[in-house]
Coordinates of C-alpha atoms in Angstrom, one line a residue:
M1 CA 12.1 26.5 10.1
T2 CA 9.4 28.4 8.2
S3 CA 6.6 29.6 10.5
Y4 CA 4.0 28.7 7.8
L5 CA 1.7 26.1 9.2
G6 CA 0.3 25.1 5.8
V7 CA -3.5 24.2 5.2
Q8 CA -4.9 22.1 7.9
V9 CA -7.7 19.7 7.5
S10 CA -9.6 18.4 10.5
D11 CA -9.8 14.8 9.2
P12 CA -6.2 13.6 9.1
T13 CA -7.1 10.7 6.7
L14 CA -8.3 13.3 4.1
Q15 CA -5.2 15.6 4.7
N16 CA -3.0 12.6 4.0
Q17 CA -4.4 12.2 0.5
F18 CA -2.9 15.7 -0.6
T19 CA 0.6 17.5 -0.4
Q20 CA 0.5 21.2 1.0
V21 CA 1.2 22.3 -2.5
E22 CA -2.1 20.7 -3.7
L23 CA -3.9 21.9 -0.7
R24 CA -2.8 25.4 -1.0
S25 CA -3.8 25.5 -4.7
L26 CA -7.1 24.0 -4.1
K27 CA -7.9 26.2 -1.3
S28 CA -7.2 29.2 -3.6
K29 CA -9.4 28.2 -6.2
F30 CA -12.0 27.1 -3.8
T31 CA -12.0 30.4 -2.1
A32 CA -12.2 32.3 -5.3
V33 CA -15.7 31.1 -6.2
K34 CA -17.2 31.9 -2.8
N35 CA -20.5 33.9 -3.2
E36 CA -21.3 37.3 -1.4
K37 CA -22.3 35.3 1.8
G38 CA -18.8 33.6 1.7
K39 CA -20.5 30.3 0.8
V40 CA -19.7 27.8 -2.0
T41 CA -22.5 25.5 -3.1
I42 CA -22.6 22.3 -4.9
G43 CA -23.9 23.9 -8.1
D44 CA -20.5 26.3 -8.0
L45 CA -18.2 23.1 -8.4
P46 CA -18.7 22.0 -12.0
S47 CA -17.5 25.2 -13.5
L48 CA -14.5 25.1 -11.1
L49 CA -13.6 21.5 -11.3
V50 CA -13.4 21.6 -15.2
T51 CA -10.6 24.3 -14.9
L52 CA -8.4 22.1 -12.9
K53 CA -5.7 20.5 -14.8
A54 CA -6.6 16.9 -13.4
F55 CA -10.0 17.1 -15.1
A56 CA -9.7 19.7 -18.0
S57 CA -9.1 17.0 -20.6
T58 CA -11.4 14.5 -19.3
F59 CA -14.7 16.1 -18.4
K60 CA -16.9 18.7 -19.7
E61 CA -18.9 20.8 -17.3
E62 CA -22.3 19.2 -18.0
E63 CA -20.6 15.6 -17.3
V64 CA -19.3 16.9 -13.8
A65 CA -22.8 18.4 -13.0
G66 CA -24.4 15.1 -14.0
L67 CA -22.1 13.1 -11.9
L68 CA -22.6 15.4 -8.8
A69 CA -26.2 15.2 -9.3
Q70 CA -26.1 11.5 -8.8
S71 CA -24.9 12.2 -5.1
F72 CA -26.2 15.6 -4.4
P73 CA -29.9 16.0 -5.8
D74 CA -30.0 19.5 -4.5
L75 CA -27.3 21.4 -6.0
T76 CA -27.9 24.6 -4.0
V77 CA -26.7 23.2 -0.7
D78 CA -23.6 24.6 0.8
I79 CA -20.4 22.6 0.7
D80 CA -17.3 23.4 2.9
F81 CA -13.5 23.0 1.9
E82 CA -13.2 19.4 3.2
G83 CA -16.4 18.4 1.3
F84 CA -14.9 19.8 -1.8
L85 CA -11.7 17.8 -1.3
R86 CA -13.9 14.8 -1.0
V87 CA -15.7 15.6 -4.2
Y88 CA -12.2 16.2 -5.9
L89 CA -11.0 12.6 -4.8
N90 CA -14.2 11.2 -6.2
L91 CA -14.0 12.8 -9.4
Q92 CA -10.4 11.9 -9.7
G93 CA -11.3 8.2 -9.3
Q94 CA -14.0 8.7 -12.2
A95 CA -11.2 10.4 -14.3
N96 CA -8.7 7.4 -13.8
A97 CA -11.4 5.0 -14.6
K98 CA -12.4 6.9 -17.6
S99 CA -8.7 7.2 -19.1
G100 CA -8.2 3.5 -18.1
H101 CA -5.0 4.1 -16.2
S102 CA -3.7 5.1 -12.8
K103 CA -1.2 7.8 -12.0
T104 CA 0.3 6.0 -9.0
A105 CA 0.5 2.6 -7.6
S106 CA -2.1 3.6 -5.1
A107 CA -4.4 5.4 -7.5
F108 CA -6.9 2.5 -8.0
L109 CA -7.5 2.6 -4.5
K110 CA -8.3 6.4 -4.5
A111 CA -10.4 5.8 -7.4
S112 CA -12.5 2.9 -5.8
I113 CA -12.4 3.8 -1.8
T114 CA -13.2 7.2 -2.0
T115 CA -15.8 7.5 -4.7
L116 CA -19.5 8.5 -3.7
L117 CA -20.6 7.4 -7.3
H118 CA -20.0 3.6 -6.5
T119 CA -19.3 2.5 -9.9
I120 CA -18.4 -1.4 -9.5
S121 CA -17.0 -3.4 -12.3
H122 CA -19.0 -6.8 -12.2
S123 CA -16.1 -8.3 -14.1
E124 CA -13.5 -7.2 -11.4
R125 CA -15.8 -8.4 -8.8
A126 CA -16.5 -11.8 -10.6
L127 CA -12.5 -12.1 -10.8
Y128 CA -12.1 -11.5 -7.1
V129 CA -14.8 -14.1 -6.3
A130 CA -13.2 -16.7 -8.5
H131 CA -9.8 -15.9 -6.8
I132 CA -11.2 -16.2 -3.4
N133 CA -13.0 -19.5 -4.3
S134 CA -9.8 -20.9 -5.7
Y135 CA -7.4 -20.0 -3.0
L136 CA -9.4 -20.5 0.1
E137 CA -11.7 -23.4 -0.8
D138 CA -9.7 -25.8 1.5
D139 CA -9.6 -23.5 4.5
P140 CA -10.6 -25.1 7.6
F141 CA -13.2 -22.4 8.7
L142 CA -14.2 -20.7 5.3
K143 CA -14.7 -24.0 3.2
Q144 CA -18.4 -24.2 4.8
F145 CA -19.2 -20.8 3.0
L146 CA -17.4 -21.5 -0.2
P147 CA -17.8 -21.3 -3.2
L148 CA -19.1 -17.9 -3.4
D149 CA -21.7 -16.7 -6.2
P150 CA -20.4 -13.6 -7.9
A151 CA -24.0 -12.7 -9.1
T152 CA -25.2 -12.3 -5.4
N153 CA -24.1 -10.5 -2.4
D154 CA -22.3 -13.7 -1.0
L155 CA -18.8 -11.9 -0.8
F156 CA -20.0 -8.7 1.1
D157 CA -22.0 -10.9 3.4
L158 CA -19.0 -13.2 4.3
A159 CA -16.8 -10.0 4.6
K160 CA -18.8 -8.5 7.3
D161 CA -17.0 -10.8 9.9
G162 CA -13.6 -9.7 8.9
V163 CA -12.4 -13.5 8.9
L164 CA -12.4 -13.6 5.0
L165 CA -10.3 -10.5 4.7
C166 CA -7.7 -11.6 7.3
K167 CA -7.4 -15.0 5.6
L168 CA -7.0 -13.5 2.2
I169 CA -4.1 -11.2 3.7
N170 CA -2.4 -14.6 4.7
V171 CA -2.8 -15.8 1.0
A172 CA -1.2 -12.9 -0.3
V173 CA 1.7 -12.7 2.1
P174 CA 1.9 -15.8 4.3
G175 CA 2.4 -15.6 7.9
T176 CA 1.3 -11.7 8.0
I177 CA -1.3 -12.7 10.5
D178 CA -1.4 -15.3 13.2
E179 CA -4.5 -16.9 12.7
R180 CA -4.8 -17.8 16.3
A181 CA -5.6 -14.1 16.7
I182 CA -8.5 -14.1 14.3
N183 CA -12.0 -14.5 15.9
C184 CA -13.3 -17.5 13.9
K185 CA -16.9 -18.2 15.0
K186 CA -20.1 -18.6 12.8
I187 CA -21.7 -15.9 15.0
L188 CA -19.6 -13.0 16.3
N189 CA -20.5 -10.1 18.5
L190 CA -19.8 -6.6 17.5
W191 CA -16.6 -6.4 19.6
E192 CA -15.2 -9.4 18.0
R193 CA -16.1 -8.2 14.5
N194 CA -14.3 -4.8 15.1
E195 CA -11.3 -6.7 16.3
N196 CA -11.2 -8.8 13.3
H197 CA -11.4 -5.7 11.0
T198 CA -9.0 -3.6 13.0
L199 CA -6.5 -6.7 12.7
C200 CA -7.4 -6.7 8.9
L201 CA -6.7 -3.1 8.3
N202 CA -3.5 -2.8 10.2
S203 CA -2.2 -6.1 8.7
A204 CA -3.2 -4.7 5.3
K205 CA -1.1 -1.6 5.9
A206 CA 1.9 -3.8 6.9
I207 CA 2.0 -5.6 3.6
G208 CA 1.7 -2.5 1.7
C209 CA -2.1 -1.5 1.0
T210 CA -3.1 1.9 1.3
V211 CA -6.0 2.1 3.6
V212 CA -6.2 5.7 4.8
N213 CA -9.9 6.0 3.7
I214 CA -11.3 2.9 5.3
G215 CA -12.5 2.3 8.8
T216 CA -13.7 -0.8 10.8
Q217 CA -17.3 0.4 10.5
D218 CA -17.0 0.5 6.8
L219 CA -15.8 -3.2 6.7
V220 CA -18.6 -4.1 9.2
E221 CA -21.1 -2.8 6.9
A222 CA -19.3 -4.3 3.9
R223 CA -19.6 -1.2 1.7
P224 CA -19.2 -2.8 -1.6
H225 CA -16.6 0.0 -3.1
L226 CA -14.6 -0.1 0.1
V227 CA -14.4 -3.9 0.3
L228 CA -13.7 -4.5 -3.4
G229 CA -11.1 -1.7 -3.3
L230 CA -9.2 -3.4 -0.4
I231 CA -9.6 -6.9 -1.9
S232 CA -8.2 -5.6 -5.2
Q233 CA -5.1 -4.3 -3.5
I234 CA -4.5 -7.6 -1.4
I235 CA -4.8 -9.7 -4.7
K236 CA -2.5 -7.2 -6.6
I237 CA 0.2 -7.7 -3.9
Q238 CA -0.3 -11.5 -4.3
L239 CA 0.1 -11.4 -8.0
L240 CA 3.1 -9.2 -8.1
A241 CA 4.9 -10.7 -5.0
D242 CA 7.4 -12.6 -7.1
L243 CA 8.4 -9.6 -9.5
N244 CA 11.6 -8.8 -7.8
L245 CA 15.0 -9.9 -8.2
K246 CA 15.1 -11.5 -4.7
K247 CA 12.3 -13.8 -5.5
T248 CA 13.0 -14.3 -9.2
P249 CA 16.6 -13.6 -10.2
Q250 CA 16.1 -14.7 -13.6
L251 CA 14.5 -11.2 -14.1
V252 CA 18.1 -10.1 -14.8
E253 CA 17.7 -11.4 -18.3
L254 CA 15.6 -8.4 -19.1
V255 CA 18.5 -6.0 -19.0
E256 CA 21.5 -5.7 -21.5
D257 CA 24.4 -5.6 -19.0
N258 CA 25.1 -5.5 -15.3
T259 CA 25.0 -1.7 -15.2
D260 CA 21.3 -1.8 -15.8
I261 CA 20.5 -4.3 -12.9
E262 CA 20.4 -1.5 -10.3
E263 CA 17.9 0.5 -12.5
L264 CA 15.8 -2.9 -12.8
M265 CA 15.8 -3.2 -8.9
S266 CA 14.1 0.3 -8.6
L267 CA 11.2 -0.4 -10.9
A268 CA 7.7 -0.8 -9.5
P269 CA 6.3 -4.4 -9.9
E270 CA 3.8 -3.1 -12.6
K271 CA 6.6 -1.6 -14.6
L272 CA 8.7 -4.8 -14.3
L273 CA 5.8 -6.8 -15.5
L274 CA 5.5 -4.7 -18.5
K275 CA 9.3 -4.8 -19.2
W276 CA 9.1 -8.6 -19.0
M277 CA 6.1 -8.5 -21.5
N278 CA 7.8 -6.2 -23.9
F279 CA 11.1 -8.2 -23.8
H280 CA 9.1 -11.2 -24.9
L281 CA 7.2 -9.3 -27.5
G282 CA 10.6 -8.0 -29.0
K283 CA 11.6 -11.4 -29.2
A284 CA 8.5 -12.4 -31.0
G285 CA 8.8 -9.5 -33.4
Y286 CA 5.7 -7.4 -32.2
E287 CA 6.1 -4.0 -33.8
K288 CA 4.6 -2.0 -30.8
R289 CA 5.7 -1.4 -27.3
V290 CA 2.9 -2.0 -24.6
S291 CA 3.0 0.9 -22.0
N292 CA -0.3 0.1 -20.2
F293 CA -2.6 -2.7 -19.2
S294 CA -5.4 -1.1 -20.9
S295 CA -5.5 0.4 -24.4
D296 CA -2.6 -1.3 -25.7
L297 CA -3.9 -4.6 -25.1
K298 CA -7.5 -4.0 -26.3
D299 CA -7.0 -5.8 -29.7
G300 CA -5.4 -8.8 -28.3
R301 CA -2.6 -8.7 -30.6
A302 CA 0.0 -8.4 -27.9
Y303 CA -1.4 -11.2 -26.1
A304 CA -1.1 -13.5 -29.1
Y305 CA 2.5 -12.5 -29.7
L306 CA 3.3 -13.1 -26.0
L307 CA 1.6 -16.6 -25.8
N308 CA 3.1 -17.8 -29.1
V309 CA 6.6 -17.1 -27.9
L310 CA 5.9 -18.7 -24.3
A311 CA 3.9 -21.6 -25.3
P312 CA 4.5 -22.3 -29.1
E313 CA 3.0 -25.8 -28.7
H314 CA -0.5 -24.3 -28.4
C315 CA -0.1 -21.7 -31.1
N316 CA -3.2 -21.1 -33.3
P317 CA -2.3 -19.2 -36.5
A318 CA -6.1 -18.1 -36.5
T319 CA -5.6 -15.9 -33.6
L320 CA -3.7 -13.1 -35.5
D321 CA -5.8 -13.4 -38.4
A322 CA -9.1 -13.0 -36.5
K323 CA -11.3 -10.6 -38.1
T324 CA -12.4 -9.0 -34.9
A325 CA -10.9 -8.2 -31.6
L326 CA -13.4 -10.1 -29.7
E327 CA -12.8 -13.2 -31.6
R328 CA -9.0 -12.8 -31.1
A329 CA -9.6 -12.5 -27.3
T330 CA -11.6 -15.6 -27.3
L331 CA -8.7 -17.5 -29.1
V332 CA -6.1 -15.8 -26.6
L333 CA -7.9 -17.1 -23.5
D334 CA -8.1 -20.4 -25.2
H335 CA -4.2 -20.5 -25.5
A336 CA -3.7 -19.4 -22.0
E337 CA -6.0 -22.1 -20.5
K338 CA -4.1 -24.8 -22.5
M339 CA -0.8 -23.6 -20.8
G340 CA -2.6 -24.0 -17.4
C341 CA -4.0 -20.4 -16.8
K342 CA -7.3 -20.4 -15.0
R343 CA -10.0 -18.6 -17.0
Y344 CA -10.9 -15.7 -14.9
L345 CA -11.4 -13.3 -17.6
K346 CA -14.0 -12.8 -20.3
P347 CA -13.0 -12.0 -23.9
T348 CA -15.1 -8.7 -23.4
D349 CA -12.8 -7.8 -20.4
I350 CA -9.8 -7.8 -22.8
V351 CA -11.5 -5.8 -25.5
E352 CA -12.9 -3.3 -23.1
G353 CA -9.5 -2.7 -21.6
S354 CA -9.9 -3.2 -18.0
S355 CA -6.4 -2.4 -16.4
N356 CA -7.0 -4.2 -13.3
L357 CA -8.1 -7.4 -14.9
N358 CA -5.4 -7.3 -17.7
L359 CA -2.8 -6.9 -15.1
A360 CA -4.1 -9.9 -13.2
F361 CA -4.1 -11.9 -16.5
V362 CA -0.6 -10.9 -17.4
A363 CA 0.7 -11.6 -13.8
Q364 CA -1.1 -15.1 -14.2
I365 CA 0.9 -15.8 -17.5
F366 CA 4.2 -14.8 -15.8
H367 CA 3.5 -17.3 -13.1
R368 CA 2.6 -19.9 -15.1
R369 CA 5.4 -19.5 -17.7
S370 CA 7.9 -16.5 -17.5
G371 CA 10.1 -17.9 -20.3
L372 CA 13.2 -16.7 -18.5
S373 CA 16.6 -18.6 -18.5
T374 CA 19.5 -18.0 -16.1
D375 CA 22.6 -16.3 -17.3
G376 CA 25.2 -17.3 -14.8
K377 CA 27.1 -14.1 -14.6
K378 CA 24.2 -11.8 -14.6
Y379 CA 22.6 -14.2 -12.0
A380 CA 25.6 -14.0 -9.6
F381 CA 25.8 -10.2 -10.0
A382 CA 21.9 -9.9 -9.2
E383 CA 22.7 -12.0 -6.0
M384 CA 25.5 -9.8 -5.1
M385 CA 23.4 -6.6 -5.5
T386 CA 20.6 -7.8 -3.0
D387 CA 20.8 -6.5 0.4
D388 CA 21.8 -8.6 3.6
V389 CA 19.0 -9.8 5.8
Q390 CA 19.0 -7.1 8.4
T391 CA 19.3 -4.2 5.7
S392 CA 16.3 -5.8 3.8
R393 CA 14.1 -6.1 7.1
E394 CA 14.9 -2.4 7.8
E395 CA 14.0 -1.2 4.4
R396 CA 10.8 -3.2 4.4
C397 CA 9.7 -1.6 7.7
F398 CA 10.6 2.0 6.7
R399 CA 8.9 1.4 3.0
L400 CA 5.8 0.2 4.7
W401 CA 5.7 2.9 7.2
I402 CA 6.1 5.6 4.4
N403 CA 3.3 4.1 2.3
S404 CA 0.9 4.0 5.3
L405 CA 1.2 7.8 5.5
G406 CA -0.4 8.3 2.0
A407 CA 2.5 10.0 0.3
T408 CA 3.9 9.1 -3.0
Y409 CA 4.0 5.3 -3.2
C410 CA 7.4 4.0 -2.4
N411 CA 8.6 0.6 -4.0
N412 CA 12.2 0.7 -2.8
V413 CA 13.6 3.1 -0.3
F414 CA 17.2 3.1 -1.3
E415 CA 16.2 4.2 -4.8
D416 CA 13.0 6.1 -4.3
V417 CA 14.4 8.6 -1.7
R418 CA 17.4 9.5 -3.9
N419 CA 15.5 12.5 -5.4
G420 CA 14.4 13.7 -2.0
W421 CA 10.8 14.2 -2.9
I422 CA 9.3 11.3 -0.9
L423 CA 11.4 12.5 2.1
L424 CA 10.0 15.9 1.8
E425 CA 6.4 14.7 1.5
V426 CA 6.8 12.5 4.6
L427 CA 8.3 15.5 6.5
D428 CA 5.2 17.6 5.3
K429 CA 3.0 14.7 6.8
I430 CA 4.6 14.5 10.2
K431 CA 5.5 18.4 10.5
P432 CA 3.0 20.3 8.5
G433 CA 4.3 23.4 7.0
S434 CA 8.0 22.4 7.5
V435 CA 8.7 22.1 3.8
N436 CA 9.3 25.2 1.5
W437 CA 7.5 23.8 -1.6
K438 CA 8.7 26.8 -3.7
H439 CA 12.3 25.3 -3.4
A440 CA 11.4 21.8 -4.1
T441 CA 11.3 20.0 -7.5
K442 CA 8.8 17.4 -8.3
P443 CA 9.8 14.2 -10.2
P444 CA 10.6 13.4 -12.8
I445 CA 13.9 15.2 -12.1
K446 CA 16.5 15.3 -14.9
M447 CA 18.9 17.8 -13.5
P448 CA 21.1 16.2 -10.9
F449 CA 21.5 19.4 -8.9
R450 CA 17.6 19.6 -8.5
K451 CA 17.9 16.4 -6.5
V452 CA 20.6 17.6 -4.4
E453 CA 18.4 20.5 -3.6
N454 CA 15.6 18.5 -2.4
C455 CA 18.0 16.4 -0.5
N456 CA 19.6 19.4 1.2
Q457 CA 16.3 20.8 2.1
V458 CA 15.5 17.4 3.9
I459 CA 18.9 17.6 5.7
K460 CA 18.1 21.2 6.8
I461 CA 14.6 20.3 8.1
G462 CA 16.0 17.2 10.0
R463 CA 18.5 19.5 11.8
Q464 CA 15.7 21.8 12.7
L465 CA 13.9 18.8 14.3
K466 CA 17.2 18.1 16.4
F467 CA 18.1 14.8 14.2
S468 CA 21.6 13.9 14.6
L469 CA 23.1 14.4 11.2
V470 CA 26.9 14.7 11.8
N471 CA 28.7 14.7 8.5
L472 CA 25.5 13.9 6.4
A473 CA 24.9 16.0 3.4
G474 CA 22.0 15.9 0.7
N475 CA 24.3 14.3 -2.0
D476 CA 24.8 11.1 0.5
F477 CA 21.0 10.5 -0.2
V478 CA 21.4 11.1 -4.1
Q479 CA 24.4 8.7 -4.0
G480 CA 22.2 6.1 -2.3
N481 CA 24.2 5.7 0.9
K482 CA 22.2 2.9 2.5
K483 CA 23.5 3.1 5.9
L484 CA 23.0 6.9 6.1
I485 CA 19.5 6.6 4.6
L486 CA 18.6 4.2 7.2
A487 CA 20.0 6.2 10.0
F488 CA 17.9 9.1 8.8
L489 CA 14.7 7.3 8.4
W490 CA 15.2 5.7 11.9
Q491 CA 15.0 9.3 13.4
L492 CA 12.4 10.5 11.2
M493 CA 10.1 7.5 12.2
R494 CA 10.9 7.8 15.9
Y495 CA 10.2 11.6 15.7
S496 CA 6.8 10.7 14.1
M497 CA 6.0 8.2 17.0
L498 CA 7.1 10.5 19.7
Q499 CA 5.1 13.3 18.5
L500 CA 1.9 11.1 18.3
L501 CA 2.6 10.2 22.0
K502 CA 3.0 13.8 22.9
N503 CA -0.3 14.7 21.2
L504 CA -2.1 11.9 23.1
R505 CA -0.6 12.6 26.4
S506 CA -3.2 14.7 28.0
H507 CA -0.9 16.3 30.7
S508 CA 2.3 16.8 28.6
Q509 CA 1.8 20.5 28.4
G510 CA 4.1 20.7 25.4
K511 CA 6.7 18.6 27.0
E512 CA 8.7 16.3 24.7
V513 CA 8.1 12.5 25.4
T514 CA 11.3 10.6 25.9
D515 CA 12.3 7.0 25.8
T516 CA 12.4 7.1 29.7
D517 CA 9.0 8.4 29.8
I518 CA 7.9 5.5 27.6
L519 CA 10.1 3.0 29.7
H520 CA 8.3 4.1 32.8
W521 CA 4.9 4.0 31.5
V522 CA 5.0 0.3 30.1
N523 CA 6.7 -0.9 33.4
K524 CA 4.0 0.8 35.4
K525 CA 1.2 -0.5 33.1
V526 CA 2.4 -4.0 33.5
R527 CA 2.9 -3.7 37.3
S528 CA -0.8 -2.4 37.5
M529 CA -2.0 -5.7 36.4
G530 CA -0.1 -7.5 39.2
R531 CA 2.6 -8.7 37.0
T532 CA 6.2 -8.7 38.1
S533 CA 8.0 -8.4 34.6
R534 CA 9.9 -5.3 33.7
I535 CA 12.4 -4.2 31.3
E536 CA 15.4 -2.0 32.0
N537 CA 15.6 -0.5 28.4
F538 CA 14.5 -1.3 24.9
K539 CA 17.4 -3.6 24.1
D540 CA 16.9 -5.7 27.2
K541 CA 17.3 -9.3 26.0
S542 CA 14.4 -10.6 28.3
I543 CA 12.2 -8.9 25.7
S544 CA 13.0 -11.7 23.0
N545 CA 10.6 -14.5 24.8
G546 CA 7.6 -12.1 24.2
I547 CA 6.0 -12.5 27.6
F548 CA 6.5 -8.8 28.6
F549 CA 4.8 -7.5 25.5
L550 CA 2.0 -9.8 26.0
E551 CA 1.7 -8.7 29.5
L552 CA 1.6 -5.0 28.3
L553 CA -1.2 -5.8 25.6
S554 CA -3.1 -7.6 28.2
S555 CA -2.9 -4.5 30.4
V556 CA -4.4 -2.4 27.8
E557 CA -7.1 -5.0 27.0
P558 CA -7.3 -8.1 29.2
R559 CA -9.7 -10.0 26.8
V560 CA -7.4 -9.5 23.6
V561 CA -4.6 -12.1 25.0
N562 CA -5.6 -15.7 25.0
W563 CA -3.0 -17.0 27.5
N564 CA -3.7 -20.8 26.7
L565 CA -1.9 -19.9 23.3
V566 CA 1.3 -18.4 25.0
T567 CA 4.5 -20.3 25.3
K568 CA 7.2 -20.0 27.8
G569 CA 9.5 -18.5 25.2
E570 CA 12.4 -20.7 26.2
S571 CA 13.1 -22.1 22.7
D572 CA 13.5 -20.3 19.3
D573 CA 10.4 -22.1 18.1
E574 CA 8.6 -20.8 21.1
K575 CA 9.8 -17.4 20.9
R576 CA 8.6 -17.3 17.3
L577 CA 5.1 -18.5 18.3
N578 CA 4.9 -15.7 20.8
A579 CA 6.4 -13.0 18.6
T580 CA 4.1 -13.9 15.7
Y581 CA 1.3 -13.7 18.1
I582 CA 2.3 -10.4 19.9
I583 CA 2.3 -8.6 16.3
S584 CA -1.2 -9.8 15.5
V585 CA -2.6 -9.0 18.9
A586 CA -1.2 -5.6 18.8
R587 CA -2.7 -5.0 15.3
K588 CA -5.9 -6.4 16.7
L589 CA -5.9 -3.5 19.3
G590 CA -5.2 -0.9 16.7
C591 CA -1.5 -0.5 16.6
S592 CA 0.3 0.1 13.3
I593 CA 3.1 -2.5 13.5
F594 CA 5.7 -2.8 10.6
V595 CA 8.4 -5.3 12.3
L596 CA 8.8 -8.9 11.9
P597 CA 8.9 -11.7 14.4
E598 CA 12.5 -11.8 14.1
D599 CA 12.9 -8.1 15.0
I600 CA 11.4 -8.9 18.5
M601 CA 13.3 -12.2 18.8
E602 CA 16.4 -10.4 18.3
V603 CA 15.5 -7.3 20.1
T604 CA 15.7 -4.9 17.1
L605 CA 13.5 -2.0 15.9
L606 CA 11.5 -2.3 19.2
S607 CA 11.4 1.5 19.8
F608 CA 8.7 1.6 17.0
V609 CA 6.4 -1.2 18.7

């Protein structure tokens, strides 16, 4: 293992936004502009930032200076490297918004939740409010506060208690939060609010949101850009939830033959939605290919062709003949409304090319009328391609854990790790400096041997970390060997958790934490509360009823468990109730949990709880 420790940042959430390659490059450029006193001022940044590849084609130096002046009236003040990194992320958000697209699935969050410039789209805010009013209007607790008025601060006032965000997560992915664990009262104390927001943030991570730059205090204060950034992700997850072969096997119609189905499975939901749209546009005779949800949709023509092929009964010939894009966008929304789509957008939103609003609109059209039939042979092959239940659960757990680290967004573990890059990023996160980036190739990778090189370095680092990797080679990852990929990720995640425990343990003196140490601690902790429960190992079948874990959580914070809600755990239904409650209570205490209730009931993956 290389002895180079890499560039270290005191704020781990900030460090998680960058790879070591990016940090070294930015550190070098930042150091180069220091004055004779070894300082860098805000006024030095515009000339530096416009030389960076990320901004060279987007901003002029005077534009950057103007943006910085909005947040830093005095350009002569000094700024350190971490401050520079934050400015970089803020400007990156502005660049993404200006260009109308995102580089990655989590780029919108970076653009929204880290910006100091706080540019909030009123149209997007109105859409989120309309979505909340629609989906939560019958909620027993929230209905007394709904509908919200998008023209006021209703949304942010209601978000301060955390109940709204928790409920919205359950709308996006039903059953994520056990609502018995949410503090639902008209007036909550600060401790109860913090509990709700902690539960919200850890649950958001568990469904795939990137929340590395949001804290509970940010939500308690309901900072608009942070709240909207989080709500945007939650709603996006809900809208794209069915865009996979498991939920919608009819999507196999988008490929020519069975050999393309595996590639289809690896596509991100946004890419799959674009593929679906282009599939129908091709049938309708539209001459262009839509590659984004912004500029390619501004003139409304793609929408007109799409709706004509999906709902010909509502076709209006005047749509394509409209003299202006605004007039056409108005007719497009009329057409969509006739086929049952709710009118969340305004014609100007289409014309202005709002990527988030357009994505939401296309997803709504997909849910209302996908226009897909079922080819019997393809359908059967797609079902055969899907993983068994246990493999799917493990893939989900590792995928959400990877995404919580702030590395390149992972859509499908078995496909996305095959070039080795994501695994190298994860290794760099949990063991900074372990990756030799000079010998790594960043995607897209055309040459197969480069993928093997990346994966071989992953294996090499794994051996240095003392992983058990008998008969495992880099090519096994490239070939997508699911069993070996899962085995490696299990060890990688376990190593990360043990390192965390080692760092937290004040008297470890560098000693490695073992399973025996953890087992001794949990039994001692439960015993200290006067309880008699104990477990022999992490496969102890008594774990399945949930009582031991609830006693453990109660020993950490007695107020967090409401024992009136706990069952004896004798039947499967009672075990499920306890397991669901355990996960939400643990998240309420600040634990990052990626398991499902079934994992507790069946005593699997418990080393990570």
